[in-house]
Coordinates of C-alpha atoms in Angstrom, one line a residue:
M1 CA 96.5 91.6 121.6
A2 CA 95.4 94.9 120.0
R3 CA 96.3 98.0 121.8
A4 CA 93.6 100.4 122.9
N5 CA 95.0 102.7 120.2
D6 CA 93.9 100.2 117.5
E7 CA 90.4 100.0 118.9
V8 CA 90.1 103.8 119.1
E9 CA 91.5 104.3 115.6
A10 CA 88.8 102.0 114.2
L11 CA 86.1 103.9 116.2
L12 CA 87.2 107.3 115.0
R13 CA 87.3 106.1 111.4
E14 CA 83.8 104.7 111.8
Y15 CA 82.6 108.0 113.2
A16 CA 84.2 109.9 110.2
D17 CA 82.2 107.6 107.9
L18 CA 79.0 108.0 109.9
L19 CA 79.5 111.8 109.6
A20 CA 79.7 111.4 105.9
L21 CA 76.7 109.2 105.7
T22 CA 74.6 111.7 107.8
G23 CA 75.7 114.7 105.9
G24 CA 78.2 116.0 108.5
E25 CA 80.6 118.8 107.7
A26 CA 83.6 117.7 105.7
F27 CA 86.1 119.5 108.0
K28 CA 84.7 117.4 110.9
Q29 CA 85.2 114.2 108.9
R30 CA 88.8 115.1 108.1
A31 CA 89.4 116.0 111.8
Y32 CA 88.3 112.5 112.9
E33 CA 90.3 110.8 110.2
K34 CA 93.4 112.8 111.2
A35 CA 92.9 112.0 114.8
A36 CA 92.5 108.3 113.9
R37 CA 95.9 108.4 112.2
A38 CA 97.4 110.2 115.2
I39 CA 96.1 107.7 117.7
A40 CA 97.2 104.7 115.6
G41 CA 100.7 106.1 115.2
H42 CA 101.1 107.2 118.8
R43 CA 104.0 105.2 120.3
D44 CA 102.5 104.6 123.7
D45 CA 99.3 102.7 124.6
I46 CA 96.6 105.3 125.3
A47 CA 94.7 103.0 127.7
G48 CA 94.2 104.9 131.0
L49 CA 94.9 108.4 129.6
G50 CA 92.7 111.2 130.5
V51 CA 91.4 114.1 128.4
T52 CA 94.4 116.3 129.2
E53 CA 97.0 113.6 128.2
L54 CA 95.0 112.8 125.0
R55 CA 94.9 116.4 123.9
A56 CA 98.6 116.5 124.1
I57 CA 98.7 114.1 121.1
P58 CA 99.0 116.2 117.9
G59 CA 95.8 116.0 115.9
V60 CA 93.5 115.3 118.9
G61 CA 91.3 118.2 119.9
K62 CA 89.2 118.7 122.9
S63 CA 85.9 117.2 121.6
I64 CA 87.7 114.1 120.2
A65 CA 89.7 113.6 123.4
E66 CA 86.5 113.7 125.4
K67 CA 85.0 111.0 123.2
I68 CA 88.1 108.8 123.4
A69 CA 88.2 109.2 127.2
E70 CA 84.5 108.2 127.3
Y71 CA 85.2 105.1 125.4
L72 CA 88.3 104.2 127.5
T73 CA 86.3 104.4 130.7
S74 CA 82.9 103.0 129.6
G75 CA 83.5 101.1 126.4
R76 CA 81.0 103.3 124.5
V77 CA 80.6 106.7 123.0
A78 CA 77.1 108.2 123.2
A79 CA 77.5 110.4 120.1
I80 CA 78.8 107.5 118.0
E81 CA 76.0 105.2 119.2
E82 CA 73.4 107.9 118.3
A83 CA 75.0 108.2 114.8
R84 CA 74.9 104.4 114.4
A85 CA 71.2 104.4 115.3
R86 CA 70.5 106.9 112.5
I87 CA 72.0 104.7 109.8
P88 CA 71.0 101.0 109.2
A89 CA 73.9 98.6 109.6
G90 CA 73.5 97.5 106.0
V91 CA 74.2 101.0 104.8
R92 CA 77.3 101.2 106.9
A93 CA 78.4 97.9 105.3
L94 CA 78.1 99.5 101.9
T95 CA 81.0 101.8 102.8
E96 CA 83.2 98.7 103.1
I97 CA 82.8 98.0 99.3
P98 CA 86.0 99.0 97.5
T99 CA 85.4 102.1 95.2
L100 CA 82.2 103.0 97.1
G101 CA 82.7 105.6 99.7
P102 CA 80.3 107.1 102.4
K103 CA 79.0 109.8 100.1
K104 CA 77.8 107.4 97.4
A105 CA 76.5 105.0 100.1
A106 CA 74.4 107.8 101.6
L107 CA 73.1 108.8 98.1
L108 CA 72.1 105.2 97.4
Y109 CA 70.2 105.0 100.8
H110 CA 68.5 108.3 100.6
D111 CA 67.5 108.3 97.0
L112 CA 66.8 104.6 96.3
G113 CA 66.4 103.1 99.8
I114 CA 69.3 100.7 99.3
S115 CA 70.4 99.4 102.7
S116 CA 72.5 96.3 102.0
V117 CA 75.1 94.9 99.7
D118 CA 72.6 92.4 98.2
E119 CA 70.1 95.2 97.5
L120 CA 72.8 97.2 95.8
V121 CA 73.7 94.3 93.5
D122 CA 70.1 93.8 92.6
A123 CA 69.7 97.5 91.9
I124 CA 72.7 97.4 89.5
Q125 CA 71.5 94.4 87.7
S126 CA 68.1 96.0 87.2
E127 CA 69.8 99.2 86.1
R128 CA 68.1 101.3 88.8
L129 CA 71.3 103.3 89.4
R130 CA 71.5 104.8 85.9
D131 CA 69.5 107.9 86.8
L132 CA 71.7 108.8 89.7
K133 CA 74.5 111.4 89.2
G134 CA 77.9 109.8 89.2
F135 CA 76.6 106.2 88.6
G136 CA 77.2 105.3 85.0
P137 CA 78.0 101.8 83.5
K138 CA 81.7 102.0 84.4
T139 CA 80.9 102.9 88.0
E140 CA 78.5 100.0 88.2
E141 CA 81.2 97.7 86.9
N142 CA 83.6 98.9 89.5
I143 CA 81.1 98.5 92.3
L144 CA 80.3 94.9 91.3
H145 CA 84.1 94.2 91.2
G146 CA 84.4 95.8 94.7
V147 CA 81.6 93.6 96.0
E148 CA 83.5 90.5 94.7
L149 CA 86.6 91.7 96.5
L150 CA 84.7 92.3 99.7
R151 CA 83.1 88.9 99.7
A152 CA 86.4 87.2 98.8
S153 CA 88.2 88.8 101.7
G154 CA 85.5 88.2 104.2
G155 CA 86.8 87.0 107.5
R156 CA 90.4 87.2 106.6
M157 CA 93.0 89.1 108.7
L158 CA 95.6 91.5 107.4
L159 CA 99.1 90.4 108.1
D160 CA 99.8 92.9 110.9
V161 CA 96.6 92.1 112.7
A162 CA 97.2 88.3 112.4
T163 CA 100.9 88.7 113.6
E164 CA 100.0 90.8 116.7
L165 CA 97.3 88.3 117.7
A166 CA 99.5 85.3 117.1
E167 CA 102.4 86.8 119.0
H168 CA 100.1 87.6 121.9
V169 CA 98.9 84.0 122.1
V170 CA 102.4 82.6 121.7
A171 CA 103.7 84.8 124.5
R172 CA 100.9 83.7 126.9
L173 CA 101.3 79.9 126.1
S174 CA 105.1 80.0 126.2
A175 CA 105.0 81.2 129.8
L176 CA 103.1 78.1 130.9
P177 CA 104.8 75.3 132.9
G178 CA 105.2 72.3 130.6
C179 CA 105.4 74.3 127.4
V180 CA 108.7 73.3 125.8
R181 CA 108.3 75.2 122.6
C182 CA 105.6 77.4 121.0
T183 CA 105.2 79.3 117.8
Y184 CA 102.8 80.1 115.0
A185 CA 102.7 78.1 111.8
G186 CA 100.4 78.1 108.8
S187 CA 100.0 80.8 106.2
L188 CA 101.2 83.5 108.7
R189 CA 104.6 81.8 109.0
R190 CA 104.7 81.9 105.2
F191 CA 103.9 85.7 105.2
R192 CA 100.7 85.3 103.1
E193 CA 99.2 88.8 102.7
T194 CA 96.0 87.8 104.4
V195 CA 95.3 85.0 106.9
G196 CA 92.1 83.0 107.3
D197 CA 92.8 81.5 110.7
L198 CA 95.8 81.1 113.0
D199 CA 97.7 77.9 113.6
I200 CA 99.5 77.8 116.9
L201 CA 101.9 74.9 117.7
V202 CA 103.1 73.8 121.1
A203 CA 105.5 71.1 122.1
S204 CA 104.7 69.5 125.5
D205 CA 104.5 66.1 127.2
D206 CA 101.4 67.2 129.1
P207 CA 98.9 68.8 126.7
E208 CA 95.8 69.1 128.9
P209 CA 97.0 72.1 131.1
I210 CA 98.0 73.8 127.9
M211 CA 94.7 73.2 126.3
A212 CA 92.9 74.4 129.4
A213 CA 94.9 77.6 129.6
F214 CA 94.2 78.3 125.9
R215 CA 90.5 77.9 126.4
E216 CA 90.6 80.4 129.3
L217 CA 92.4 83.2 127.4
D218 CA 90.6 86.5 127.7
L219 CA 90.3 86.7 123.9
V220 CA 88.2 83.6 123.7
A221 CA 84.5 84.2 122.7
E222 CA 83.7 80.6 121.8
V223 CA 85.3 77.2 122.1
I224 CA 84.5 75.5 118.8
A225 CA 86.1 72.1 119.6
S226 CA 88.5 70.8 122.2
G227 CA 90.5 67.6 122.6
P228 CA 93.9 66.3 123.8
K229 CA 95.6 67.1 120.5
K230 CA 93.7 70.1 119.1
T231 CA 91.6 72.9 120.4
S232 CA 89.8 75.5 118.2
I233 CA 88.5 78.8 119.5
R234 CA 86.9 81.9 118.0
T235 CA 87.7 85.4 119.2
A236 CA 85.2 88.2 119.8
K237 CA 86.0 89.5 116.3
G238 CA 85.3 86.2 114.7
F239 CA 88.8 84.9 114.1
Q240 CA 89.5 81.2 114.5
I241 CA 92.7 80.0 116.3
D242 CA 93.7 76.4 116.2
L243 CA 96.1 75.1 118.9
R244 CA 97.9 71.8 118.3
V245 CA 100.1 70.2 121.0
V246 CA 102.6 67.6 120.0
P247 CA 105.3 65.7 121.8
P248 CA 108.6 67.6 121.9
D249 CA 110.3 64.9 119.8
S250 CA 107.8 65.5 117.0
W251 CA 108.4 69.3 116.9
G252 CA 110.2 69.5 113.6
A253 CA 107.9 67.2 111.7
A254 CA 104.8 69.0 113.1
L255 CA 106.2 72.5 112.3
Q256 CA 106.9 71.4 108.7
Y257 CA 103.5 69.8 108.3
F258 CA 101.4 72.7 109.8
T259 CA 103.3 75.4 108.1
G260 CA 102.3 74.2 104.6
S261 CA 101.4 75.1 102.0
Q262 CA 99.3 72.1 101.0
A263 CA 100.9 72.1 97.5
H264 CA 104.4 72.2 99.0
N265 CA 103.6 69.4 101.5
V266 CA 102.2 67.3 98.7
R267 CA 105.5 67.6 96.8
I268 CA 107.5 66.7 100.0
R269 CA 105.3 63.7 100.8
E270 CA 105.7 62.5 97.2
M271 CA 109.4 62.5 97.7
A272 CA 109.0 60.6 100.9
V273 CA 106.9 57.9 99.2
R274 CA 109.4 57.5 96.4
A275 CA 112.1 56.9 99.1
K276 CA 109.8 54.3 100.7
L277 CA 109.2 56.6 103.7
K278 CA 106.1 58.0 105.3
L279 CA 105.8 61.7 106.4
S280 CA 103.3 62.9 108.9
E281 CA 103.1 65.6 111.6
Y282 CA 104.7 63.1 114.0
G283 CA 107.8 62.3 112.0
L284 CA 109.4 60.7 109.0
F285 CA 109.0 56.9 109.2
D286 CA 110.1 53.8 107.4
A287 CA 107.1 52.8 105.3
E288 CA 107.5 49.1 105.8
S289 CA 108.6 48.8 109.4
G290 CA 107.1 52.0 110.8
A291 CA 110.3 52.9 112.5
L292 CA 110.8 56.6 113.3
I293 CA 113.7 58.0 111.3
V294 CA 113.7 61.8 112.1
S295 CA 111.3 64.2 113.6
K296 CA 112.9 66.7 116.0
T297 CA 113.8 69.5 113.6
E298 CA 112.6 70.7 110.2
E299 CA 116.2 70.7 109.0
E300 CA 116.5 66.9 109.8
V301 CA 113.2 66.2 108.0
Y302 CA 114.3 68.0 104.8
A303 CA 117.8 66.7 105.0
R304 CA 116.7 63.1 105.1
L305 CA 114.8 63.7 101.9
G306 CA 117.9 65.1 100.3
L307 CA 116.9 68.8 100.6
P308 CA 118.3 71.8 102.4
W309 CA 115.9 73.6 104.8
I310 CA 113.5 75.6 102.7
P311 CA 112.5 79.0 104.2
P312 CA 108.7 79.1 104.9
P313 CA 107.9 82.1 102.6
L314 CA 109.1 80.0 99.6
R315 CA 106.9 77.0 100.5
E316 CA 104.2 77.5 97.8
D317 CA 105.2 74.9 95.2
R318 CA 106.5 77.6 92.9
G319 CA 109.8 75.9 92.0
E320 CA 111.4 75.9 95.5
V321 CA 111.7 72.1 95.7
D322 CA 113.4 71.8 92.3
A323 CA 115.7 74.7 93.2
A324 CA 116.6 73.0 96.5
L325 CA 117.4 69.8 94.6
R326 CA 119.7 71.8 92.3
G327 CA 121.3 73.6 95.2
E328 CA 119.9 76.9 93.9
L329 CA 117.7 78.2 96.7
P330 CA 118.3 82.0 97.1
E331 CA 119.8 83.5 100.2
L332 CA 116.8 85.5 101.0
V333 CA 116.9 89.2 102.1
G334 CA 116.3 89.7 105.8
E335 CA 115.3 92.6 107.9
Q336 CA 118.9 92.6 109.3
D337 CA 120.1 93.3 105.7
L338 CA 118.4 96.7 105.4
R339 CA 120.7 99.6 105.9
G340 CA 117.9 102.2 105.5
D341 CA 114.4 103.2 104.6
L342 CA 113.7 105.2 101.5
H343 CA 110.0 106.1 101.8
T344 CA 108.7 107.8 105.0
H345 CA 106.5 110.8 106.0
T346 CA 106.4 113.4 108.7
D347 CA 103.7 115.7 110.1
L348 CA 104.6 118.2 107.3
T349 CA 102.1 116.3 105.3
D350 CA 100.0 113.3 106.4
G351 CA 102.4 111.8 109.0
V352 CA 101.8 112.2 112.7
A353 CA 105.3 112.6 114.0
S354 CA 107.8 115.3 113.7
L355 CA 111.0 115.1 111.5
E356 CA 113.1 114.8 114.7
E357 CA 111.0 112.1 116.2
M358 CA 111.1 110.0 113.0
L359 CA 114.9 110.5 112.7
E360 CA 115.5 109.4 116.3
A361 CA 113.4 106.3 115.8
A362 CA 115.1 105.4 112.6
A363 CA 118.5 105.8 114.2
A364 CA 117.4 103.6 117.0
R365 CA 116.7 100.9 114.5
G366 CA 120.4 101.0 113.5
Y367 CA 119.9 102.5 110.0
A368 CA 122.9 103.9 108.2
Y369 CA 120.7 106.2 106.1
Y370 CA 117.1 107.3 106.1
A371 CA 115.0 109.2 103.5
V372 CA 112.3 111.7 104.4
T373 CA 109.8 111.7 101.5
D374 CA 106.8 113.9 102.2
H375 CA 104.0 114.3 99.7
A376 CA 104.3 116.7 96.7
P377 CA 101.8 119.5 95.8
N378 CA 99.7 117.7 93.2
L379 CA 98.2 115.7 96.1
V380 CA 96.3 118.9 97.0
M381 CA 94.9 117.8 100.3
Q382 CA 98.5 117.7 101.8
R383 CA 98.9 121.5 101.1
M384 CA 102.5 121.2 100.1
T385 CA 104.3 124.3 98.7
D386 CA 107.8 124.9 97.3
E387 CA 108.6 127.0 100.3
K388 CA 107.6 124.3 102.8
M389 CA 109.6 121.7 101.0
L390 CA 112.7 123.9 100.7
A391 CA 112.5 124.8 104.4
Q392 CA 112.3 121.1 105.2
R393 CA 115.4 120.5 103.0
E394 CA 117.4 123.0 105.0
R395 CA 116.3 121.3 108.3
V396 CA 117.2 117.9 106.9
R397 CA 120.7 119.1 105.9
A398 CA 121.2 120.6 109.3
L399 CA 120.2 117.3 111.0
D400 CA 122.3 115.1 108.7
R401 CA 124.5 112.8 110.9
A402 CA 123.0 114.3 114.1
Y403 CA 121.4 111.0 115.0
R404 CA 124.1 108.4 115.7
G405 CA 125.9 109.3 112.5
M406 CA 122.9 108.3 110.3
R407 CA 122.9 110.0 106.9
V408 CA 119.6 111.8 106.2
L409 CA 118.4 112.0 102.6
H410 CA 115.9 114.6 101.5
G411 CA 113.2 113.2 99.1
T412 CA 109.6 113.4 98.2
E413 CA 106.8 111.1 97.2
L414 CA 105.6 112.5 93.8
N415 CA 102.2 111.9 92.3
I416 CA 102.0 110.2 89.0
D417 CA 99.4 112.2 87.0
P418 CA 97.0 110.5 84.6
D419 CA 99.3 111.4 81.7
G420 CA 102.4 110.1 83.5
G421 CA 103.8 113.5 84.5
V422 CA 104.9 114.3 88.1
D423 CA 104.9 117.3 90.4
W424 CA 107.5 120.0 90.0
P425 CA 109.7 120.9 87.0
P426 CA 113.1 119.1 86.4
E427 CA 115.2 121.9 88.0
F428 CA 113.3 121.6 91.3
L429 CA 113.3 117.8 91.2
A430 CA 117.1 117.8 90.8
G431 CA 117.5 119.1 94.3
F432 CA 116.1 115.9 95.9
D433 CA 118.3 113.0 96.9
V434 CA 115.6 110.5 96.1
C435 CA 112.1 110.7 94.5
V436 CA 109.4 108.0 94.9
A437 CA 106.6 108.3 92.4
S438 CA 103.2 106.7 93.1
V439 CA 99.6 106.7 91.7
H440 CA 97.2 108.4 94.1
S441 CA 94.2 109.1 91.8
A442 CA 92.5 108.1 88.5
F443 CA 92.6 104.4 89.5
T444 CA 90.1 103.4 86.8
Q445 CA 92.0 104.4 83.6
S446 CA 92.1 101.9 80.8
R447 CA 94.9 99.2 80.8
A448 CA 96.7 100.9 77.9
D449 CA 96.5 104.4 79.5
T450 CA 97.7 103.1 82.8
T451 CA 100.6 101.3 81.3
R452 CA 101.7 104.4 79.4
R453 CA 101.3 106.4 82.6
L454 CA 103.6 104.2 84.6
V455 CA 106.2 103.8 81.8
R456 CA 106.4 107.5 81.4
A457 CA 107.0 108.0 85.1
C458 CA 109.8 105.5 85.0
E459 CA 111.3 107.3 82.1
N460 CA 111.6 110.5 84.1
P461 CA 115.3 110.8 85.0
H462 CA 114.3 112.2 88.5
V463 CA 112.1 109.3 89.5
H464 CA 114.1 106.8 91.3
I465 CA 111.5 104.4 92.8
L466 CA 108.1 103.4 91.6
G467 CA 106.0 103.4 94.7
H468 CA 103.2 101.0 95.7
L469 CA 102.9 99.6 92.1
T470 CA 99.1 98.8 91.8
G471 CA 97.7 101.3 94.3
R472 CA 95.6 98.6 95.9
Q473 CA 94.4 98.6 99.5
I474 CA 93.6 95.0 100.4
G475 CA 89.9 94.6 100.9
H476 CA 89.1 98.2 100.2
R477 CA 90.5 99.3 96.8
P478 CA 91.3 97.1 93.8
P479 CA 94.6 97.3 92.0
I480 CA 95.0 99.4 88.8
D481 CA 95.0 97.5 85.6
A482 CA 98.2 97.7 83.5
D483 CA 100.6 95.6 81.4
F484 CA 103.0 95.1 84.3
D485 CA 105.5 93.2 82.2
E486 CA 105.8 96.3 80.1
V487 CA 106.2 98.4 83.2
F488 CA 108.9 96.0 84.5
R489 CA 110.8 96.3 81.2
A490 CA 110.7 100.1 81.7
C491 CA 112.0 99.8 85.2
A492 CA 114.9 97.7 84.1
R493 CA 115.7 99.8 81.1
T494 CA 115.6 103.2 83.0
G495 CA 117.1 102.0 86.3
T496 CA 114.0 102.7 88.3
A497 CA 113.6 100.6 91.4
L498 CA 110.3 98.9 92.2
E499 CA 109.0 99.4 95.7
V500 CA 107.8 96.7 98.0
N501 CA 105.5 98.8 100.2
S502 CA 105.3 97.4 103.7
F503 CA 102.0 98.7 104.8
A504 CA 99.9 95.6 105.7
D505 CA 96.9 96.8 103.6
R506 CA 99.2 97.4 100.6
L507 CA 102.1 94.9 100.4
D508 CA 102.6 96.3 96.9
A509 CA 104.3 95.2 94.7
R510 CA 103.0 91.8 95.7
D511 CA 105.0 88.6 95.6
E512 CA 103.7 87.6 92.1
H513 CA 104.9 90.9 90.7
I514 CA 108.3 90.6 92.3
L515 CA 108.8 87.1 90.8
R516 CA 108.0 88.5 87.3
A517 CA 110.0 91.7 87.7
R518 CA 113.1 89.8 88.8
R519 CA 113.2 88.1 85.4
Y520 CA 113.8 91.5 83.8
G521 CA 116.6 92.4 86.1
V522 CA 114.6 95.0 88.1
K523 CA 116.0 96.3 91.4
F524 CA 113.8 96.8 94.4
A525 CA 113.4 99.0 97.5
I526 CA 111.7 97.6 100.6
D527 CA 110.1 100.6 102.3
S528 CA 108.0 101.2 105.3
D529 CA 106.0 104.2 103.9
A530 CA 105.9 105.1 107.6
H531 CA 103.5 107.8 108.7
S532 CA 104.4 107.4 112.4
V533 CA 107.3 106.2 114.6
R534 CA 105.3 102.9 115.1
N535 CA 104.9 102.4 111.4
L536 CA 108.7 102.0 110.9
A537 CA 108.5 98.5 112.4
Q538 CA 106.0 97.3 109.7
I539 CA 108.9 97.0 107.3
R540 CA 109.0 93.3 108.5
Y541 CA 105.9 92.7 106.4
G542 CA 107.6 94.1 103.3
V543 CA 110.6 91.9 104.0
G544 CA 108.3 88.9 104.2
T545 CA 106.7 89.8 100.9
A546 CA 110.1 90.2 99.3
Q547 CA 111.1 86.8 100.6
R548 CA 107.9 85.3 99.0
G549 CA 109.2 86.9 95.8
W550 CA 112.6 85.2 96.2
L551 CA 114.5 88.5 96.6
T552 CA 118.2 88.4 97.7
P553 CA 119.9 91.3 99.4
D554 CA 121.8 92.3 96.3
E555 CA 118.5 92.9 94.5
V556 CA 117.3 95.4 97.1
I557 CA 118.9 98.9 96.8
N558 CA 118.4 99.8 100.5
T559 CA 120.7 96.9 101.6
W560 CA 123.5 98.6 99.7
P561 CA 126.2 100.9 101.2
L562 CA 125.3 104.6 100.7
T563 CA 128.0 105.1 98.0
R564 CA 126.5 102.4 95.8
L565 CA 123.0 103.6 96.5
R566 CA 123.9 107.2 95.4
A567 CA 125.4 105.9 92.2
F568 CA 122.2 104.0 91.4
L569 CA 120.1 107.1 92.1
K570 CA 121.8 108.9 89.3
K571 CA 119.8 106.8 86.8
P572 CA 122.5 106.8 84.1
S573 CA 120.4 104.6 81.8
A574 CA 117.5 107.1 81.8
R575 CA 119.8 110.0 80.8
E576 CA 121.2 107.9 78.0
A577 CA 117.8 106.9 76.7

């Protein structure tokens, strides 16, 4: 289940948007956004904390702490409800459109009376926005694309939300008498970037008590349907969860069947038919006699069809069956293979934990090395200076090896300017151990300009990793448009690693990009982009995305020993170019 922190984070972000919609001061908006990040990243559950304890969290002031305490005790905040009442719900929904923020939503409402997504689309089609400042044809095109993204993602959960919800349900059901095995299946088990609904699988000889307990979970808002084999419920947030209970002897076949994908399962069933077998969620049977052949484990089901076990992230009918038949399935990278994290932040910029707190948490994860990469000065809102960065470098050097022998690397996340340049001159950049370079602005450049921009960044001998490739935020900001094959060629030619960013609303580069980039010989870095201690654990989602892209440990630079990593970071190919 979601922590109180997650609920409060959403509430504070909503209030920041409401302040923007109602013309509130910009500094107050930023204060609530900062507090939202601080609450989300706080390592402990804030449920039950009072104002004094809440104020001890960096970034949470007295007024915000009082509102949080009010919510924790009463489930409401009077000031926020008053702000909601001043703005129609349809206007608030406008802020969910990628590329359309609160300020533009407020302008549309106050100047044109637009109070819903449908009204906005009608206004664009009738060219009513053309007289508003900042709303030209290109802006209209971007808004319409944003509406398409919003509608396409409606009702789908981000990977971290789905995982936390599924793990909560699995834990509750696993503790029940009569539950032999329990796990989640479906697209979540395959690490799809968003999940439409959850599939929970239980093995039990007595399904009814399991079904009854499932219907009575505190998260259930509605029971959609219920029977001896399947029960479907809807949560208060509108997410559907389907529970299926199968006999223990059918566990393997059911897990294979309900994990999917549909296209993968079609290929597997076709193989079964050619072998005069029949495959269902209950087992693999002889087609003529109906006799059960295997069903207890997935490995047995695949083996009987002449295949090795195929890892769930590969099961998308993208060549995995043929590779399995040839004995060429990759040994996928796993979280246990990672020796370090090469993209993280502290409270020197937009993180919410100190350098020491982040290092202690990284060491506790067993990392051999860890890079601190706070933002550079061209991202002006972070107020970075040369002096601040150099002071941090001294502190990093002093703390190197102080945490369980972990090597600490000093780096930065550079901003890729519209022309492909980055922060700081070469002589300053040369002092960093590792530089990640990412796009943080000018997301609507032409395809040709964006391609040149990224290629030029790769050609910089001090840029080691190309961060969150497309700049997308799932459901909120569309990806930049570029000739990514040209970018991948540049990465391979210059020795620039491509990041797999693990934030659940990024997962960028995505699996399709990874599959394409591998063909050019590109290397990768799976990074958490952590802004808090808690964020470090989200690297599991980056690993899942990397697995969907068929990555092996040797293709991921932060699985390498430090000596090999340092040799890669010298970018010899770029210096020779």
